[in-house]
PDB file of C-alpha atoms in Angstrom:
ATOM      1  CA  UNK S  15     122.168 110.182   4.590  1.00 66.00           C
ATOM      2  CA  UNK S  16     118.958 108.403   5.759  1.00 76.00           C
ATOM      3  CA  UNK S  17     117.591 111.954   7.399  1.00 84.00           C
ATOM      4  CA  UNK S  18     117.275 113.547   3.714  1.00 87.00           C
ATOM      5  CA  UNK S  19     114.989 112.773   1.076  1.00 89.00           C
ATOM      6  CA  UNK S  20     113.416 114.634  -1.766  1.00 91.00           C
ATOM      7  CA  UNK S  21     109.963 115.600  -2.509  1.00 91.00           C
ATOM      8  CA  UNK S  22     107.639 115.353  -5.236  1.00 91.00           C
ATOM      9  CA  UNK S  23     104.452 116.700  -5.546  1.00 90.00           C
ATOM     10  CA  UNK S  24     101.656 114.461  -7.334  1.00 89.00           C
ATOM     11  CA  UNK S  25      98.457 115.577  -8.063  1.00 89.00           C
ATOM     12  CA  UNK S  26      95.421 113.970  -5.897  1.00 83.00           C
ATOM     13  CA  UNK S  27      92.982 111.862  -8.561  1.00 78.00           C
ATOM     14  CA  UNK S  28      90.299 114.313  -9.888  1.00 77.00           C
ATOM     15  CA  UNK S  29      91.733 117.328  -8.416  1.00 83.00           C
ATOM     16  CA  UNK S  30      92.680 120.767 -10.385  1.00 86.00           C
ATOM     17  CA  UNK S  31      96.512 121.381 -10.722  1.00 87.00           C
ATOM     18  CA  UNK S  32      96.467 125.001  -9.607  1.00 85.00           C
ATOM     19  CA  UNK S  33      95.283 124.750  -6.304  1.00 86.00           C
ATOM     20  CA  UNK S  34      98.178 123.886  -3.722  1.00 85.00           C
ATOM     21  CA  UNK S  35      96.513 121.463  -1.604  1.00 82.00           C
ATOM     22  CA  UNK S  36      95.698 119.488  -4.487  1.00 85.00           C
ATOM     23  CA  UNK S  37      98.449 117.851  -3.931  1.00 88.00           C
ATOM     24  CA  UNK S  38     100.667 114.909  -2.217  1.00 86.00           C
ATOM     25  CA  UNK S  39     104.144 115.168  -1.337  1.00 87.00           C
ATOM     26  CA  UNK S  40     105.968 111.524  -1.792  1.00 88.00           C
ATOM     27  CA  UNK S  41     109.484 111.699  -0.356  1.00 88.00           C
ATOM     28  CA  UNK S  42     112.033 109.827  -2.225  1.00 87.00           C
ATOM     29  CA  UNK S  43     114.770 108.204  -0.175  1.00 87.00           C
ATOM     30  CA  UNK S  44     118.316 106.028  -0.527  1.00 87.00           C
ATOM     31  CA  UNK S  45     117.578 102.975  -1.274  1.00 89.00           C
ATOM     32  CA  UNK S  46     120.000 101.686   1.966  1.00 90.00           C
ATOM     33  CA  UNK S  47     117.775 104.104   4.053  1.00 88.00           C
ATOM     34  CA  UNK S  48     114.680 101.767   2.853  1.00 89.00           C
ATOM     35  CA  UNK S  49     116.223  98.756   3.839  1.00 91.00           C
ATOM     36  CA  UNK S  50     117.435  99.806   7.184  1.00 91.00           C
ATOM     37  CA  UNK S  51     113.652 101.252   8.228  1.00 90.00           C
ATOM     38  CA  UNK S  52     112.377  97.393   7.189  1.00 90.00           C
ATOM     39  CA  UNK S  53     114.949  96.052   9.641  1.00 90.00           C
ATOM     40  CA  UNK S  54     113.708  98.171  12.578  1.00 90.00           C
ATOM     41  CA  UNK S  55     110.064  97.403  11.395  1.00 87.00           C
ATOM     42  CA  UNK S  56     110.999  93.869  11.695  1.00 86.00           C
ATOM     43  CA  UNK S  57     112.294  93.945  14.990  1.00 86.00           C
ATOM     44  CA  UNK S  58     110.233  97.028  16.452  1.00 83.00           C
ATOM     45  CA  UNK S  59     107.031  94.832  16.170  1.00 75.00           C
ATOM     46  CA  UNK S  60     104.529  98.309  15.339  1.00 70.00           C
ATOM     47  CA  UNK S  61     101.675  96.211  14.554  1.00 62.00           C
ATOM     48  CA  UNK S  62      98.433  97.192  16.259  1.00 56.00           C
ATOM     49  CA  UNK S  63      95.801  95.074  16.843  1.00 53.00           C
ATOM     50  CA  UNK S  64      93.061  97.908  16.664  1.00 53.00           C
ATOM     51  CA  UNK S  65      93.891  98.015  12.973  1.00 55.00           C
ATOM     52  CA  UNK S  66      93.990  95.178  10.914  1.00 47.00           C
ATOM     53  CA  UNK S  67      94.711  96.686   7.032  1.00 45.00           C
ATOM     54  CA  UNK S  68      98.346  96.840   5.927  1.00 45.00           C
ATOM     55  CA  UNK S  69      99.856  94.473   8.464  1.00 47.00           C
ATOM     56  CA  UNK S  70      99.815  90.572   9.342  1.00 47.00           C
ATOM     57  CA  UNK S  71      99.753  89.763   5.597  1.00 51.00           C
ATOM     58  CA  UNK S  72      96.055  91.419   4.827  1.00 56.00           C
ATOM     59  CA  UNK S  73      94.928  93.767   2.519  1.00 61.00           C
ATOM     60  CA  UNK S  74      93.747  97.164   3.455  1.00 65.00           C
ATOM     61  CA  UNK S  75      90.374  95.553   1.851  1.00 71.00           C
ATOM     62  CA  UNK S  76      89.636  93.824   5.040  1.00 77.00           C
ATOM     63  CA  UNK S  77      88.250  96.966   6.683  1.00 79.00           C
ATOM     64  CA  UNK S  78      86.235  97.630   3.710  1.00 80.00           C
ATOM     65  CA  UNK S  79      85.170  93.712   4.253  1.00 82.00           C
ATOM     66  CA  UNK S  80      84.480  94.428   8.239  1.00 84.00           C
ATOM     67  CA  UNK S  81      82.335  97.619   6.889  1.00 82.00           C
ATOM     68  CA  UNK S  82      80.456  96.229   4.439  1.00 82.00           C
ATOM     69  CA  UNK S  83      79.280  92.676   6.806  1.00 85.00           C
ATOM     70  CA  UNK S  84      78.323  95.583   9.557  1.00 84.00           C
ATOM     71  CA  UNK S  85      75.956  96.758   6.629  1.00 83.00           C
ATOM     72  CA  UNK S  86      74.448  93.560   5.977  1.00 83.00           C
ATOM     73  CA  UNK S  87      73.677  92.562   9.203  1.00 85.00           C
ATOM     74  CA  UNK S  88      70.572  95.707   9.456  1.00 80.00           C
ATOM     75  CA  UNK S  89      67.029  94.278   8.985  1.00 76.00           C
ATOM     76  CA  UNK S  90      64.028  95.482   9.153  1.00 72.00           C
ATOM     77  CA  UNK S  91      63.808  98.826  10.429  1.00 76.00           C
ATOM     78  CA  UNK S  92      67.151  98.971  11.734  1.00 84.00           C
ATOM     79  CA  UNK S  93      68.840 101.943  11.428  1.00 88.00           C
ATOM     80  CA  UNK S  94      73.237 101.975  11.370  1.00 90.00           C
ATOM     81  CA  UNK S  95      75.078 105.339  10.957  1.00 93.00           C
ATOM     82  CA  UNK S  96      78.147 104.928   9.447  1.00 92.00           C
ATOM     83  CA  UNK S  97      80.512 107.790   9.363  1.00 92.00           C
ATOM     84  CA  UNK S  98      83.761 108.364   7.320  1.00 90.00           C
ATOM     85  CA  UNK S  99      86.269 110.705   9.017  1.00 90.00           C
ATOM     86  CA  UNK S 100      89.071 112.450   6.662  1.00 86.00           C
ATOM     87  CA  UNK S 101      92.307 113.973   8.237  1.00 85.00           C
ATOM     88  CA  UNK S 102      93.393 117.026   7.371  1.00 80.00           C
ATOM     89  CA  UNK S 103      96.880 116.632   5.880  1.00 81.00           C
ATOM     90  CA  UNK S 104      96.927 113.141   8.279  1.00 82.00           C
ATOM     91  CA  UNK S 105     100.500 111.942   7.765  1.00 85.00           C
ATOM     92  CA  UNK S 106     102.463 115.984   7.209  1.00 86.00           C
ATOM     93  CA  UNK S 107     101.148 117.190  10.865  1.00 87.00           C
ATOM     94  CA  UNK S 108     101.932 113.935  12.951  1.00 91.00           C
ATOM     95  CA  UNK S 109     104.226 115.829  15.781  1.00 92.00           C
ATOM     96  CA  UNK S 110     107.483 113.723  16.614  1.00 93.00           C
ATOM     97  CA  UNK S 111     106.860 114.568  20.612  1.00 93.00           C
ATOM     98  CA  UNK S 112     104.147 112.997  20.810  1.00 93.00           C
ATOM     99  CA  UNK S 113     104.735 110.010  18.513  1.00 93.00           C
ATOM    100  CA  UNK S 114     108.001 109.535  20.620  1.00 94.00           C
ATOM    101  CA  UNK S 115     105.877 109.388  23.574  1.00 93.00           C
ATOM    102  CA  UNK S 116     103.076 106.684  22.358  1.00 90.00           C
ATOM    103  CA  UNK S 117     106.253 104.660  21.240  1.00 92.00           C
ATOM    104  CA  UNK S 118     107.698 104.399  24.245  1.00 91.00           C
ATOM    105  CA  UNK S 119     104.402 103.859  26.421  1.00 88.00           C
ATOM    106  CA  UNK S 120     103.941 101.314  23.861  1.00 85.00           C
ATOM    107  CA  UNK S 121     106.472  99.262  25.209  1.00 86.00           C
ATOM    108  CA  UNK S 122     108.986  99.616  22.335  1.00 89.00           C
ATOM    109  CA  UNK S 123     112.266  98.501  22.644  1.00 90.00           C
ATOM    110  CA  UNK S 124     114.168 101.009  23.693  1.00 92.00           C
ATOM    111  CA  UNK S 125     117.187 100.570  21.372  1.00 93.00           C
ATOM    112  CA  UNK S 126     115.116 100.774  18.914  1.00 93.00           C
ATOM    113  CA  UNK S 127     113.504 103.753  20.515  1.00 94.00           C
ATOM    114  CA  UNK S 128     116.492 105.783  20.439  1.00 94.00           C
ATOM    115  CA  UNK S 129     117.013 104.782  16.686  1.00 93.00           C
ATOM    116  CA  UNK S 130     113.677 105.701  15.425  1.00 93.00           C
ATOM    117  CA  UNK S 131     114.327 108.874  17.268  1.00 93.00           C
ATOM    118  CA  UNK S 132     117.596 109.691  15.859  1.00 92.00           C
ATOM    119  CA  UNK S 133     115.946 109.053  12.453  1.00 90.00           C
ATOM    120  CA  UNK S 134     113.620 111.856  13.307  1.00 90.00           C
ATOM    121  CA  UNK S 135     115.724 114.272  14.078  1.00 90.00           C
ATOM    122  CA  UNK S 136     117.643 116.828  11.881  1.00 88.00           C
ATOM    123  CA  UNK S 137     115.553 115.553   9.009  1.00 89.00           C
ATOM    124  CA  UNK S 138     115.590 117.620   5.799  1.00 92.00           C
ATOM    125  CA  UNK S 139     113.739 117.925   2.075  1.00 91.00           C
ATOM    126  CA  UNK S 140     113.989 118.880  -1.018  1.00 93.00           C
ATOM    127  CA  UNK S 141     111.137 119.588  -3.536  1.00 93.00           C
ATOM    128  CA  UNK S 142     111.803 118.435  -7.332  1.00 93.00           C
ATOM    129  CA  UNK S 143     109.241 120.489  -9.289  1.00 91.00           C
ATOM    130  CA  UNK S 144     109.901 120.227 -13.249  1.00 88.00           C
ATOM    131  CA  UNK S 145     113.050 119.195 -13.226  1.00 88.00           C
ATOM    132  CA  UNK S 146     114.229 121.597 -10.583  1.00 91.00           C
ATOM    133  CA  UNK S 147     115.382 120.903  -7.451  1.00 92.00           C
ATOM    134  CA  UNK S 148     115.037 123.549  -4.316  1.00 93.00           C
ATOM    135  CA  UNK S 149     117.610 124.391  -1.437  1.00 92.00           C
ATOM    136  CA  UNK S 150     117.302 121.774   1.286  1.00 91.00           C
ATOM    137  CA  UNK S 151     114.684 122.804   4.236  1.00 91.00           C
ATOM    138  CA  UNK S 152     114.362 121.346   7.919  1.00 91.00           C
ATOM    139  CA  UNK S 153     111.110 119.289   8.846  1.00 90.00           C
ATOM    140  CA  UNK S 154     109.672 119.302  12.391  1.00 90.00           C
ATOM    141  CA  UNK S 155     107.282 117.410  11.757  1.00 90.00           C
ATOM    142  CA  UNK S 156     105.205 114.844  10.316  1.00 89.00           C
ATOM    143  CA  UNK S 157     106.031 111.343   8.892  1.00 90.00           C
ATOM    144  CA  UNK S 158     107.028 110.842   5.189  1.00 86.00           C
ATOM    145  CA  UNK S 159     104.508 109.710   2.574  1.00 82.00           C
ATOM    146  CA  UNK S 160     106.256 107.374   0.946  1.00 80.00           C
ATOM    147  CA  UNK S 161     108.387 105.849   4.253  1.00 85.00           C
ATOM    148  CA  UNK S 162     108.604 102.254   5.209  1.00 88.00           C
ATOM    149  CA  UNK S 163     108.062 102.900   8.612  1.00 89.00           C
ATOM    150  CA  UNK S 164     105.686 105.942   8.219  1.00 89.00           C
ATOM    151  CA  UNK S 165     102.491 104.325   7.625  1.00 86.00           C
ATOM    152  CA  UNK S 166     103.433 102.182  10.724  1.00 88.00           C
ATOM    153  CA  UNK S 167     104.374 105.099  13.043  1.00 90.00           C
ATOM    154  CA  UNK S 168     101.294 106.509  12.240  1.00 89.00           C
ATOM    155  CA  UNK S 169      98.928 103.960  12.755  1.00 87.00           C
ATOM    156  CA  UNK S 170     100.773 103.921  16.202  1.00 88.00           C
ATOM    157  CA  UNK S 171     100.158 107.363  16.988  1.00 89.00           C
ATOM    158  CA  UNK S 172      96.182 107.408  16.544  1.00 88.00           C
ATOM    159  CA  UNK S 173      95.924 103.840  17.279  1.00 88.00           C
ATOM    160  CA  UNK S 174      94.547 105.008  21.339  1.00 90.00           C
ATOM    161  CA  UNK S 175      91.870 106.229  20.077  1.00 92.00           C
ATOM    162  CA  UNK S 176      90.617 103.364  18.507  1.00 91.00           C
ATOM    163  CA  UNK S 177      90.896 101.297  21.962  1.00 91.00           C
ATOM    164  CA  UNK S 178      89.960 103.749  23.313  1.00 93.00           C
ATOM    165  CA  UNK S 179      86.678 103.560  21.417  1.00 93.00           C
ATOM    166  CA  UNK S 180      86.468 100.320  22.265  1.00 92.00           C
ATOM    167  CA  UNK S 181      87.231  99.988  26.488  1.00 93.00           C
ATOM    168  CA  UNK S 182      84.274 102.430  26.091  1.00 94.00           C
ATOM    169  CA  UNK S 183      82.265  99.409  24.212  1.00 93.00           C
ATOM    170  CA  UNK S 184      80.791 102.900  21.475  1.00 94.00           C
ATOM    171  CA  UNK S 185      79.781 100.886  18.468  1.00 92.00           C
ATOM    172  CA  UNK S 186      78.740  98.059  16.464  1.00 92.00           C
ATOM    173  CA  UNK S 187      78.738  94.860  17.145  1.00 91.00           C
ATOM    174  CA  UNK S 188      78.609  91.370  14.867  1.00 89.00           C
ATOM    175  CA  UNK S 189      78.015  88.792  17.839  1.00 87.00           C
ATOM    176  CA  UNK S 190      80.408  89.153  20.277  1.00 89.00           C
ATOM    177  CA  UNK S 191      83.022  91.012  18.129  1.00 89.00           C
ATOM    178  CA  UNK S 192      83.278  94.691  18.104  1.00 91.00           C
ATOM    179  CA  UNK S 193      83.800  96.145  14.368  1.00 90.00           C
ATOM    180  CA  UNK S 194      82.651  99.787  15.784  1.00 90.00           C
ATOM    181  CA  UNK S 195      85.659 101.269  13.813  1.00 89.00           C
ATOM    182  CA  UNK S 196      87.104  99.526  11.175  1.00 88.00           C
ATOM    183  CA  UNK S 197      89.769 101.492  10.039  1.00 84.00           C
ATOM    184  CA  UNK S 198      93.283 100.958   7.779  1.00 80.00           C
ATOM    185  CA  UNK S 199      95.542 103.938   8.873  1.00 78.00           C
ATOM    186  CA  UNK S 200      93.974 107.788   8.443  1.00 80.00           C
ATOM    187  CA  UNK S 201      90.996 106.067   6.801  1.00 82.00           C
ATOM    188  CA  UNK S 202      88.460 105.901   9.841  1.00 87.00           C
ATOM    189  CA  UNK S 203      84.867 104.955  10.209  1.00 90.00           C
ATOM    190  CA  UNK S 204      82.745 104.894  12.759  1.00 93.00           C
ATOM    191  CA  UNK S 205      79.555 102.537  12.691  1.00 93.00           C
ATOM    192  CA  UNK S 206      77.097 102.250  15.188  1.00 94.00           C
ATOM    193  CA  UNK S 207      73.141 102.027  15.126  1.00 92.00           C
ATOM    194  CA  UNK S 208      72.472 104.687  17.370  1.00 91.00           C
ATOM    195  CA  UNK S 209      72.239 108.742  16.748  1.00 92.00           C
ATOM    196  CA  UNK S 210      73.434 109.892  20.619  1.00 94.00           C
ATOM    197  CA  UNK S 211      76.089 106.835  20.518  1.00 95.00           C
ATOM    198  CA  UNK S 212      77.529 108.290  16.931  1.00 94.00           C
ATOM    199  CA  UNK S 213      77.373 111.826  18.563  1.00 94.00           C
ATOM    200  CA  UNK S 214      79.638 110.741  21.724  1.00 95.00           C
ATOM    201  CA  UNK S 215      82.186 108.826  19.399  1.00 95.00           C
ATOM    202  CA  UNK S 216      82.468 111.863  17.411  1.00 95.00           C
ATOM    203  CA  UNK S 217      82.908 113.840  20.686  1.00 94.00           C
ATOM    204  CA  UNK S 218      85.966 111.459  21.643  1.00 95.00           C
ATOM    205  CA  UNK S 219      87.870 111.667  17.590  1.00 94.00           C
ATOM    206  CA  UNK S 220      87.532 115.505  18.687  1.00 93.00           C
ATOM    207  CA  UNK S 221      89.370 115.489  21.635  1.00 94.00           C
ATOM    208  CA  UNK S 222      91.576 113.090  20.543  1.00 93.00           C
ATOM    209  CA  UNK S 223      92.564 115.121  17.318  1.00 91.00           C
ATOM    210  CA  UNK S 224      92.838 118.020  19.769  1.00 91.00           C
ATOM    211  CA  UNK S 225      95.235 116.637  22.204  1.00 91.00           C
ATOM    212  CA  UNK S 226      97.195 115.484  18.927  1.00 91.00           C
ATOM    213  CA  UNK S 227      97.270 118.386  16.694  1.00 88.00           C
ATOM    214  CA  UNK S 228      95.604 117.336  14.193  1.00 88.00           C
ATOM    215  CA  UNK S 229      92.299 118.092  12.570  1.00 87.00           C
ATOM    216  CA  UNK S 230      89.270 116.384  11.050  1.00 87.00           C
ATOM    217  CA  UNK S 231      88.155 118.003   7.657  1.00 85.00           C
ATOM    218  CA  UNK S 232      84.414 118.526   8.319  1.00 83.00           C
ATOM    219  CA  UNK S 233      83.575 119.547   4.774  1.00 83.00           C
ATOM    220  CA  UNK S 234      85.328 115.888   3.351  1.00 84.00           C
ATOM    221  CA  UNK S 235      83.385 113.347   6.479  1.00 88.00           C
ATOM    222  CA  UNK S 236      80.189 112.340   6.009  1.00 89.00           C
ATOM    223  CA  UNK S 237      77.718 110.705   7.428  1.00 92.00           C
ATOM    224  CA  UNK S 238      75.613 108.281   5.644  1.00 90.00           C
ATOM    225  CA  UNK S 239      72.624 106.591   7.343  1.00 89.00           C
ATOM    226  CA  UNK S 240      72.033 102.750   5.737  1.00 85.00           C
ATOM    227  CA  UNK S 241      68.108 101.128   6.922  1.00 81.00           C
ATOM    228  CA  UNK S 242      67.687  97.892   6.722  1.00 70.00           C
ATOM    229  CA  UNK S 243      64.426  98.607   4.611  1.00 66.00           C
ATOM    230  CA  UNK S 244      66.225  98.919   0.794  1.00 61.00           C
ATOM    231  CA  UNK S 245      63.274 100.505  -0.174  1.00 56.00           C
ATOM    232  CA  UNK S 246      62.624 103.154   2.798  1.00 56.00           C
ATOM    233  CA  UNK S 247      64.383 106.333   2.956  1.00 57.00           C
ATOM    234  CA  UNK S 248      65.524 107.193   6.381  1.00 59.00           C
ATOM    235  CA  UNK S 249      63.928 109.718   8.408  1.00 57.00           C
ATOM    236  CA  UNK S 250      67.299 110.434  10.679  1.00 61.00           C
ATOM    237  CA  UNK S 251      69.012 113.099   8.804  1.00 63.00           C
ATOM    238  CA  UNK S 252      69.972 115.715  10.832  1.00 75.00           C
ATOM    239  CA  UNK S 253      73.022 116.916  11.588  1.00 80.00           C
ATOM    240  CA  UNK S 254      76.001 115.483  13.629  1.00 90.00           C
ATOM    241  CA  UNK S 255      78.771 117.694  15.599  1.00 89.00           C
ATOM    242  CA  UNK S 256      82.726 117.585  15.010  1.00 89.00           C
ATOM    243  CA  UNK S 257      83.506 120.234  17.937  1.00 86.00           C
ATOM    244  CA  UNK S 258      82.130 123.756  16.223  1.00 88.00           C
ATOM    245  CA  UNK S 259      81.295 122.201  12.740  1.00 88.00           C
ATOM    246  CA  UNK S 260      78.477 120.377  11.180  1.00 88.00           C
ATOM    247  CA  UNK S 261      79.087 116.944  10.071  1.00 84.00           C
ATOM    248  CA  UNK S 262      75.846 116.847   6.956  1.00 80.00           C
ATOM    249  CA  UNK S 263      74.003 113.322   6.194  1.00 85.00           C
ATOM    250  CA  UNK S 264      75.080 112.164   2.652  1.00 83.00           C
ATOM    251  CA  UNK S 265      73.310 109.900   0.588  1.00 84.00           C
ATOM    252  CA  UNK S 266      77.243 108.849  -0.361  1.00 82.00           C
ATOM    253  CA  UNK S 267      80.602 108.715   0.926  1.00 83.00           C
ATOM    254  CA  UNK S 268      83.691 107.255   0.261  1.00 81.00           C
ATOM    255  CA  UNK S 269      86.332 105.046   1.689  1.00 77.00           C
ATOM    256  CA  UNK S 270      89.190 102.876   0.821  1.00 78.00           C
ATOM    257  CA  UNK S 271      88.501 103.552  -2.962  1.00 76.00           C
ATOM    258  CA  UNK S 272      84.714 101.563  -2.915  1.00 79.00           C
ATOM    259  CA  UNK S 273      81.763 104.174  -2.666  1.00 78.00           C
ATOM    260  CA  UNK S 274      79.004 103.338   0.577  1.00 83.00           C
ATOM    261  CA  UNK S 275      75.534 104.719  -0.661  1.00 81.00           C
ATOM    262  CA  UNK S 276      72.073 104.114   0.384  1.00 81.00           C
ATOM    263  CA  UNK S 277      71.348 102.914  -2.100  1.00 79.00           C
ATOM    264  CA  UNK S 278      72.570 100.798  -5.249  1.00 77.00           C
ATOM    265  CA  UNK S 279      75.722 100.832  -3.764  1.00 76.00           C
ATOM    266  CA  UNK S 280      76.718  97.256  -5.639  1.00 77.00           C
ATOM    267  CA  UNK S 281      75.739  98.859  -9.124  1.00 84.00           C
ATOM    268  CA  UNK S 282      77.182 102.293  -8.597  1.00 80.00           C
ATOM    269  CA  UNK S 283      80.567 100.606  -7.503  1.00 76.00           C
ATOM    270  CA  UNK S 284      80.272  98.307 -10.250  1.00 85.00           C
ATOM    271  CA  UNK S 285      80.108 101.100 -12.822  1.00 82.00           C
ATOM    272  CA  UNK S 286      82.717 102.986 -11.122  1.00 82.00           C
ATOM    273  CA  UNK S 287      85.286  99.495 -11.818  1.00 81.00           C
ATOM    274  CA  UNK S 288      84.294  99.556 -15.511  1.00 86.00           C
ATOM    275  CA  UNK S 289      85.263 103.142 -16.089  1.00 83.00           C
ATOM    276  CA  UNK S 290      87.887 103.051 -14.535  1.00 81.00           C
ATOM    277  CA  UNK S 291      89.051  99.884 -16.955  1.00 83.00           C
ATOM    278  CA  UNK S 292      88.113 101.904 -19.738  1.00 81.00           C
ATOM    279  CA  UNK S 293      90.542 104.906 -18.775  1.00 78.00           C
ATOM    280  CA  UNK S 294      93.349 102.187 -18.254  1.00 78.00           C
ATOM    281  CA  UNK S 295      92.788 100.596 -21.575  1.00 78.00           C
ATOM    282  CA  UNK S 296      92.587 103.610 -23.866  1.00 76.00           C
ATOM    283  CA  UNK S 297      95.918 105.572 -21.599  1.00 72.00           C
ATOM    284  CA  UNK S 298      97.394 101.928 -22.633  1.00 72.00           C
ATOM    285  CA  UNK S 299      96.415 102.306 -26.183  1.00 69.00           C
ATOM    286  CA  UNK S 300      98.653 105.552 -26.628  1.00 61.00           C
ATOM    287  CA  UNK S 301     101.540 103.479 -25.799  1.00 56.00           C
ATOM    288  CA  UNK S 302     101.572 100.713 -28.395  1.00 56.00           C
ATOM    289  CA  UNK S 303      99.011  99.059 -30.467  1.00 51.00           C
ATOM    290  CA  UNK S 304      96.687  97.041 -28.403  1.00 54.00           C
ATOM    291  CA  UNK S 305      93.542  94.979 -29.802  1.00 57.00           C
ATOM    292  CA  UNK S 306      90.619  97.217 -29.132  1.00 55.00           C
ATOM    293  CA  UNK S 307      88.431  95.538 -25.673  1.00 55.00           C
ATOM    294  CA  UNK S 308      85.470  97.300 -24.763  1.00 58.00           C
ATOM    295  CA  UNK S 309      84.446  96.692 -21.266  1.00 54.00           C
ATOM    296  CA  UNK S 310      80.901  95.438 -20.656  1.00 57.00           C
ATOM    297  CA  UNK S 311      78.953  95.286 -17.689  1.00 56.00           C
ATOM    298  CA  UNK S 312      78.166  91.600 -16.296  1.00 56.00           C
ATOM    299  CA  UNK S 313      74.407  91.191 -14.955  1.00 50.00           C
ATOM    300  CA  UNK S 314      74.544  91.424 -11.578  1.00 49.00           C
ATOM    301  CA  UNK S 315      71.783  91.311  -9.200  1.00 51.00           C
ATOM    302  CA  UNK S 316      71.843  94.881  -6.515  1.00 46.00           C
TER     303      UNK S 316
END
């Protein structure tokens, strides 16, 4: 009973409804099976120290923290590169063969080993679509939006990469401390202040994803190059290399929910916050009768 779950498509935020890929597939499981998966997390110890987010207590906010105290540190004419990577379907194409294997190089107990296995094999889905439920289908792969342990068993599977990033020493630095990719799960960034470094991190994420089977949407990562001049453009912009495909310079990306610009990144986020109060309060208002609030925008100082 804790191999079978069902499936229900919700649409991505600002996406179009007819358009397949539009949308995320949250498994719904037994209740018991939830429980049991936070035993074994308890016991399997998954946490990886290469990504902080989403374990030890902390909020996935800290790598937006690490990201944004990399920023401030450019002066002058300084120059970091800061690029978001977005994986293509991240958690749906995670192969079990593999995972299996990082688990048990990892040192994981191997009780629990076998267990996590067993849990992974023979699994099976539904899809609930309008009140209809399909015939049951077998899954081969991938770990299940929604899981207890899948965010964990994921985070293990890419988690080399990131040391491997860093035995290499590729990145930023704050001191002594290396915040060259601050990352919470298939969120990634790379940061580092120079063009051929960026280039040869980029090089590794592709052979990684490679050797993984799994792929990094070129047309959704971006590149965004910060100076520490607020005023100066920069002159940097060409393009970077994800295998075959370009990866463009933006004047914006996105990650972890707060938008990184090159400017008036404080205001644009701000503005961003307010709207998005404004949507809450008036899809609140259809509920009941709630005293009318209109957000307003505090003076801040950019």
């Amino acid at each position: 009973m804790f191999k079978t779950g069902t499936v229900s498509p919700i649409l991505k935020k600002g996406k179009v409804f007819y358009e397949v890929e539009n949308y995320r597939g949250i498994t719904v499981t037994l209740v018991i099976g939830k429980v049991f998966e936070y035993i074994i997390l308890d016991k399997a110890n998954l946490m990886k120290s290469g990504q902080s987010p989403l374990q030890f207590g902390l909020s996935p906010n800290m790598a937006a923290l690490i990201l944004s105290e990399a920023c401030s540190e450019i002066s002058g004419k300084q120059t970091i590169f800061v690029t978001t990577l977005d994986s293509q379907k991240a958690f749906d194409v995670v192969s079990h063969e593999i995972l299996m294997d990082r688990l048990y190089h990892y040192g994981l107990n191997l009780n629990l080993w076998n267990i996590i296995e067993e849990l992974y094999s023979g699994v099976t889905s539904t899809v609930k679509w309008k009140g209809e439920t399909s015939t049951g289908f077998d899954i081969h792969q991938g770990v299940r939006q929604g899981g207890v342990l899948s965010t964990h068993l994921y985070k293990a599977y890419k988690n080399e990469l990131l040391l491997d990033l860093q035995k290499r020493n590729l990145g930023f630095h704050i001191g002594n401390n290396y915040v060259g990719r601050p990352t919470c799960a298939d969120d990634i960034v790379l940061l580092s202040l120079n063009r051929e470094e960026m280039q040869e991190m980029l090089n590794i994420v592709d052979n990684y994803s490679k050797e993984h089977r799994f792929n990094i949407h070129s047309q959704k990562s971006n590149v965004i190059i910060k100076t520490g001049n607020k005023r100066k453009d920069p002159e940097d912009s060409d393009a970077f290399k994800m295998g075959n495909n370009d990866l463009n310079c933006s004047d914006r990306t996105t990650h972890l929910g707060l938008t990184r610009s090159t400017k008036d990144e404080t205001r644009i986020n701000v503005d961003d916050r307010i709207s998005s109060a404004r949507r809450t309060l008036y899809s609140l208002r259809k509920t009941g009768d709630l005293p009318i609030i209109r957000p307003t925008k505090a003076s801040i100082r950019a």
